Coordinates of C-alpha atoms and ligand atoms in Angstrom, one line a residue:
M1 CA -126.8 118.1 32.6
T2 CA -129.9 116.2 31.4
A3 CA -133.4 117.8 31.5
P4 CA -135.2 116.4 34.8
L5 CA -137.4 113.4 34.4
T6 CA -140.5 112.6 36.3
T7 CA -139.6 109.6 38.5
R8 CA -142.6 107.3 39.0
L9 CA -142.9 105.4 42.5
A10 CA -144.5 102.0 42.4
R11 CA -145.0 99.3 45.1
A12 CA -142.8 96.0 44.7
D13 CA -144.9 93.4 42.8
A14 CA -144.8 91.2 39.5
G15 CA -146.2 94.1 37.7
S16 CA -143.5 96.6 38.7
A17 CA -141.0 94.1 38.0
A18 CA -141.9 93.6 34.2
D19 CA -142.1 97.5 34.3
A20 CA -138.4 97.8 35.7
A21 CA -137.1 95.3 33.0
R22 CA -138.7 97.1 30.5
I23 CA -137.1 100.4 31.6
L24 CA -133.7 98.7 31.8
G25 CA -133.9 97.6 28.4
A26 CA -134.7 101.0 27.2
G27 CA -131.5 102.3 28.9
G28 CA -133.2 103.7 31.9
L29 CA -132.6 104.0 35.8
V30 CA -134.6 102.0 38.4
A31 CA -134.0 102.1 42.0
F32 CA -135.1 98.8 43.8
P33 CA -134.7 97.5 47.3
T34 CA -131.9 94.8 47.9
E35 CA -131.3 93.0 51.4
T36 CA -128.9 95.8 52.2
V37 CA -129.4 99.1 50.8
Y38 CA -131.4 100.4 47.9
G39 CA -129.6 100.2 44.8
L40 CA -129.9 102.2 41.5
G41 CA -129.9 99.9 38.7
A42 CA -128.9 100.3 34.9
D43 CA -128.1 97.8 32.2
A44 CA -124.7 96.5 32.5
T45 CA -124.0 96.0 29.0
D46 CA -125.3 99.3 28.0
G47 CA -122.2 101.7 28.3
R48 CA -124.8 105.0 27.7
A49 CA -127.2 103.6 30.5
V50 CA -124.1 103.3 32.8
A51 CA -123.1 106.6 31.7
R52 CA -126.5 108.1 32.7
L53 CA -126.3 106.3 35.9
Y54 CA -122.9 107.9 36.9
E55 CA -124.5 111.3 36.0
A56 CA -127.2 110.8 38.1
K57 CA -125.5 109.9 41.2
G58 CA -122.6 112.4 40.6
R59 CA -120.2 109.8 41.0
P60 CA -116.7 110.1 40.0
A61 CA -116.5 107.7 36.7
F62 CA -113.2 105.9 38.3
N63 CA -115.4 104.4 41.1
P64 CA -116.3 101.2 39.5
L65 CA -120.0 99.1 40.1
I66 CA -121.2 96.1 41.5
A67 CA -122.9 93.6 39.0
H68 CA -125.9 92.1 40.2
V69 CA -126.9 88.5 38.6
P70 CA -129.7 86.2 40.0
D71 CA -127.6 83.3 40.4
I72 CA -123.9 81.6 40.2
T73 CA -124.4 80.5 36.6
A74 CA -125.2 84.3 35.5
A75 CA -122.0 85.2 37.6
R76 CA -119.9 82.6 36.0
A77 CA -120.8 84.2 32.5
I78 CA -119.0 87.5 33.7
A79 CA -116.4 86.4 36.3
Q80 CA -113.8 83.7 36.9
F81 CA -114.1 82.0 40.1
D82 CA -111.2 80.2 41.9
A83 CA -111.7 77.7 44.5
D84 CA -112.3 80.1 47.8
A85 CA -114.9 82.0 45.4
A86 CA -116.7 79.3 44.7
R87 CA -116.8 78.0 48.2
L88 CA -118.1 81.6 49.4
A89 CA -120.7 82.1 46.5
D90 CA -122.0 78.4 46.8
F91 CA -122.7 79.2 50.9
F92 CA -123.4 83.0 51.4
W93 CA -125.5 83.6 47.7
P94 CA -128.1 85.1 47.4
G95 CA -126.9 87.4 50.6
P96 CA -124.8 90.2 51.4
L97 CA -121.5 89.4 50.2
T98 CA -119.8 90.9 47.1
L99 CA -117.0 89.1 45.2
V100 CA -114.2 90.9 43.3
L101 CA -112.7 88.5 40.6
P102 CA -111.0 88.4 37.4
R103 CA -113.4 89.5 34.2
A104 CA -114.4 86.2 32.5
P105 CA -113.2 86.1 28.7
G106 CA -116.4 87.4 26.7
C107 CA -117.8 89.2 29.7
A108 CA -120.8 91.5 28.3
V109 CA -120.3 94.3 31.0
A110 CA -119.5 97.7 29.8
A111 CA -115.5 98.8 30.4
L112 CA -117.0 102.2 32.0
A113 CA -118.9 100.1 34.5
T114 CA -116.1 98.6 35.8
A115 CA -113.9 101.9 35.4
G116 CA -111.3 100.2 33.3
L117 CA -110.4 97.4 35.8
D118 CA -109.8 93.7 34.7
T119 CA -111.4 92.7 37.8
I120 CA -115.3 92.7 38.3
A121 CA -117.6 93.1 41.6
V122 CA -120.4 90.5 41.6
R123 CA -123.4 90.1 43.7
V124 CA -126.5 87.6 44.2
P125 CA -129.0 89.8 46.2
D126 CA -131.3 88.3 48.8
H127 CA -134.5 90.2 48.2
P128 CA -137.7 89.2 46.4
A129 CA -138.1 92.6 44.6
A130 CA -134.5 92.6 43.2
R131 CA -134.4 89.0 42.2
A132 CA -137.8 89.4 40.3
I133 CA -136.3 92.2 38.5
L134 CA -133.0 90.4 37.8
A135 CA -135.2 87.3 36.4
A136 CA -137.3 89.5 34.1
F137 CA -134.5 91.4 32.8
G138 CA -132.4 88.5 32.3
K139 CA -129.0 90.5 32.1
P140 CA -126.5 91.6 34.8
V141 CA -127.5 95.0 36.4
V142 CA -125.0 97.2 37.7
A143 CA -126.2 99.1 41.2
P144 CA -124.6 101.2 43.3
S145 CA -126.3 102.4 46.4
A146 CA -129.2 104.8 45.5
N147 CA -128.2 107.9 47.0
R148 CA -126.3 111.0 45.2
S149 CA -122.4 110.6 45.4
G150 CA -121.1 111.1 49.0
H151 CA -124.5 110.7 50.8
V152 CA -125.7 108.1 53.0
S153 CA -126.8 105.1 51.5
P154 CA -130.7 104.8 51.5
T155 CA -132.6 102.2 53.5
H156 CA -136.0 103.4 52.5
A157 CA -137.7 104.5 49.0
A158 CA -138.3 107.8 50.5
H159 CA -134.5 108.3 51.0
V160 CA -134.1 107.5 47.2
A161 CA -136.8 109.8 46.3
A162 CA -134.9 112.8 48.2
D163 CA -131.6 112.1 46.8
L164 CA -132.7 110.9 43.2
G165 CA -136.2 112.3 42.4
G166 CA -136.5 113.9 39.3
R167 CA -133.0 112.3 38.1
I168 CA -134.0 108.5 37.5
D169 CA -137.1 106.9 35.9
L170 CA -138.6 104.5 38.5
I171 CA -138.6 103.6 42.3
I172 CA -139.7 100.3 43.6
D173 CA -141.0 100.6 46.8
G174 CA -140.2 97.4 49.1
G175 CA -140.3 99.1 52.7
A176 CA -137.2 99.2 54.9
T177 CA -134.3 97.1 53.8
S178 CA -133.5 94.6 56.4
V179 CA -129.6 94.3 56.7
G180 CA -129.4 98.1 56.6
I181 CA -125.7 98.3 55.7
E182 CA -123.9 97.6 52.4
S183 CA -122.5 94.2 51.5
T184 CA -119.0 92.8 52.5
I185 CA -116.9 93.0 49.8
V186 CA -114.1 90.2 49.1
A187 CA -111.7 89.9 46.5
C188 CA -110.8 86.6 45.3
L189 CA -107.6 87.5 43.2
G190 CA -105.1 85.0 45.0
E191 CA -105.2 85.2 48.9
P192 CA -108.9 86.2 49.7
M193 CA -108.8 90.0 50.9
L194 CA -111.6 92.0 52.7
L195 CA -111.9 95.0 50.6
R196 CA -114.9 96.5 52.4
P197 CA -116.5 95.3 55.9
G198 CA -120.3 94.9 55.4
G199 CA -123.7 93.0 56.0
L200 CA -122.1 89.8 56.3
P201 CA -119.5 89.5 59.5
R202 CA -115.8 88.9 58.5
A203 CA -115.8 85.8 61.0
A204 CA -118.5 84.2 59.0
I205 CA -116.3 84.5 55.9
E206 CA -113.3 83.2 57.6
R207 CA -115.0 80.3 59.1
R208 CA -116.0 79.3 55.4
L209 CA -112.6 79.8 54.1
G210 CA -110.8 78.1 56.8
R211 CA -108.5 81.1 57.5
K212 CA -108.3 84.7 57.9
M213 CA -108.5 87.2 55.3
S214 CA -105.6 89.3 54.7
A215 CA -106.1 93.6 55.0
P216 CA -106.1 95.3 51.9
S217 CA -103.2 96.8 50.6
A218 CA -103.6 100.6 49.6
S219 CA -103.3 100.1 45.8
A220 CA -102.4 97.9 43.3
G221 CA -100.0 99.5 41.0
D222 CA -101.4 102.8 39.9
K223 CA -105.0 101.2 40.2
P224 CA -106.9 101.4 43.4
L225 CA -108.0 98.1 44.7
A226 CA -111.3 99.4 46.3
P227 CA -111.6 102.9 44.8
G228 CA -114.9 103.5 46.6
M229 CA -113.3 103.4 50.1
L230 CA -112.7 107.3 49.9
G231 CA -112.5 108.6 53.5
S232 CA -115.6 110.8 53.3
H233 CA -117.8 108.3 51.0
Y234 CA -120.6 107.9 53.7
A235 CA -121.3 111.6 54.9
P236 CA -123.9 113.3 56.8
R237 CA -123.6 117.3 56.5
T238 CA -123.4 117.3 60.6
P239 CA -120.1 116.8 62.0
L240 CA -119.9 113.5 63.9
R241 CA -118.1 113.1 67.5
L242 CA -117.3 109.3 67.6
N243 CA -117.1 107.4 71.2
A244 CA -118.8 110.2 72.9
G245 CA -118.7 109.6 76.6
H246 CA -120.9 112.8 77.1
V247 CA -123.5 115.0 75.2
E248 CA -122.5 118.7 74.6
L249 CA -125.4 121.2 74.6
G250 CA -126.9 121.5 71.1
E251 CA -125.5 118.2 70.1
A252 CA -127.9 115.6 68.9
L253 CA -127.2 112.0 70.3
L254 CA -126.8 108.7 68.5
A255 CA -127.1 106.1 71.3
F256 CA -126.5 102.5 71.6
G257 CA -127.6 100.2 74.1
S258 CA -129.6 101.0 77.5
T259 CA -127.3 103.2 79.4
P260 CA -127.4 107.0 78.2
P261 CA -124.3 109.0 78.5
E262 CA -123.9 112.0 81.0
G263 CA -125.8 115.1 79.3
A264 CA -128.2 113.0 77.3
A265 CA -131.1 114.8 78.8
G266 CA -129.8 118.0 77.1
A267 CA -129.6 116.4 73.5
K268 CA -131.3 118.3 70.8
T269 CA -132.7 114.8 69.5
M270 CA -132.1 111.4 70.4
L271 CA -132.1 108.5 68.6
N272 CA -131.1 104.7 69.7
L273 CA -129.3 102.2 67.1
S274 CA -130.5 99.5 69.6
E275 CA -131.8 99.7 73.0
R276 CA -131.0 96.2 73.9
G277 CA -127.4 96.7 72.4
N278 CA -128.1 94.3 69.3
L279 CA -125.6 95.0 66.6
V280 CA -128.1 93.5 64.0
E281 CA -130.6 95.9 64.6
A282 CA -128.2 98.6 65.2
A283 CA -126.9 98.0 61.3
A284 CA -130.5 98.2 60.0
N285 CA -131.1 101.5 61.9
L286 CA -127.5 103.2 61.0
F287 CA -128.1 105.0 57.7
S288 CA -131.8 106.3 58.7
H289 CA -130.9 107.4 62.0
L290 CA -128.1 109.4 60.4
R291 CA -130.1 111.0 58.1
A292 CA -132.7 111.6 60.6
L293 CA -130.2 113.4 63.0
D294 CA -128.4 115.3 60.3
A295 CA -131.8 117.1 59.5
V296 CA -132.5 118.5 63.0
G297 CA -129.6 121.0 62.7
A298 CA -127.4 120.1 65.4
G299 CA -123.8 121.4 66.0
A300 CA -122.6 117.9 66.0
I301 CA -124.1 114.6 66.2
A302 CA -122.5 112.5 69.4
V303 CA -122.2 108.9 68.7
M304 CA -121.9 106.7 71.5
T305 CA -119.2 103.6 71.4
I306 CA -120.2 100.6 69.3
P307 CA -118.4 97.3 70.1
S308 CA -116.5 95.9 67.1
D309 CA -117.4 92.5 66.9
G310 CA -119.7 91.0 64.5
L311 CA -121.5 93.7 62.2
G312 CA -120.0 96.3 64.4
E313 CA -116.8 96.1 62.3
A314 CA -118.8 97.3 59.3
I315 CA -121.1 99.9 61.4
N316 CA -117.6 101.4 63.0
D317 CA -116.2 101.6 59.3
R318 CA -119.1 103.6 58.3
L319 CA -119.1 106.0 61.0
S320 CA -115.6 107.0 60.8
R321 CA -115.8 107.6 57.4
A322 CA -118.8 109.8 58.1
A323 CA -116.8 111.6 60.5
V324 CA -114.1 112.5 58.4
T325 CA -114.0 116.5 57.9
R326 CA -114.4 117.8 54.4
Ligands
TXA401 O1 -124.9 96.2 49.3 C1 -124.7 96.5 48.3 O2 -123.2 96.4 47.9 C2 -125.0 97.7 47.4 C3 -126.6 97.2 46.8 C4 -127.2 97.9 46.0 O3 -125.9 96.0 46.0 N1 -124.1 98.3 46.7 C5 -123.1 99.0 46.8 O4 -122.6 99.7 45.7 O5 -122.8 99.7 47.9 P1 -121.5 100.9 45.5 O6 -121.4 101.1 44.2 O7 -122.2 102.2 46.6 O8 -120.1 100.4 46.5 C6 -119.8 99.4 45.5 C7 -118.1 99.3 46.0 C8 -117.5 100.7 45.8 O9 -116.7 101.0 47.0 C9 -116.5 100.3 44.5 O10 -115.3 101.0 44.4 C10 -116.2 98.6 44.8 O11 -117.6 98.2 45.3 N2 -115.9 98.0 43.6 C11 -116.8 97.7 42.7 N3 -115.9 97.1 41.7 C12 -114.7 97.0 42.1 C13 -113.6 96.2 41.5 N4 -113.2 95.8 40.5 N5 -112.6 96.1 42.4 C14 -112.5 96.7 43.7 N6 -113.6 97.3 44.3 C15 -114.7 97.6 43.2
MG402 MG1 -122.5 103.7 48.1

């Protein structure tokens, strides 16, 4: 365990982007907003910085990281694109899509960052603060979600401070993230495969590919394909009760839509993901509402049924992971 750090908080602007680049270059850790969730950045080419990042998160070192780059040219220096990957990157980057690809020969990313796999996850984020930092730094930045391992992903700078204050050097505050749920991960290692539903709906990707994506098999040999997809990855402390048609006394309610379930009036607290039943709005609110309801000391959080089309696939994926009892 290293000594506690003083964590500075800075507003997202040109000055703080330059600061962030300087800190990254010195092997430090900087949290910054992306359009999906806040990421915790380290110099991807510096094994010691990556080791510090794993320690700050309390993350098992077998869980590999996403390398963030400013554009496709920078991505091609670290990863090999087949025709499908190029088609998706051209159309959806910058944006909430991560591609898992074979490492390029001469890829400078530290082996620890990819946990010994011969593949690498790459993404070009669509957020002015993230892009300013990547441009100023000029090297790939690995950035997992900026939460302690096992906690819910942060969508506000205050969430990052609550989890990682005293453990990292700088937090860049760019306000609430717009998408609110992590990037969709697609492996292009042969037939494209959806590894993690996320902020880019499956249907948009399949339309672009001109075919359906296959579902992931649990493992390739002895190495997990999506090692981060552990059952209890996104976990509040309070138990979740999914597809709740009623609310029991002492439960908190995570609502969706304008029709409250039976017993809603007796809920300890109620937050609505989207009163108008909009899945984009619901994704943006998901993690902050989960954090808030987790803090009220309810016996359980009753979660109303969320439709599974569009972003609903990713929302239901995160909810079912959060509901796994530990
Ligand atoms: O939206 C996002 O993707 C955010 C922002 C900060 O960019 N990042 C994020 O990172 O969610 P993280 O570390 O929380 O999740 C990355 C996921 C993990 O499940 C990890 O196992 C998987 O990507 N992953 C990384 N490299 C991989 C690889 N080579 N093969 C398969 N899965 C990989
Ligand atoms: Mg994460």
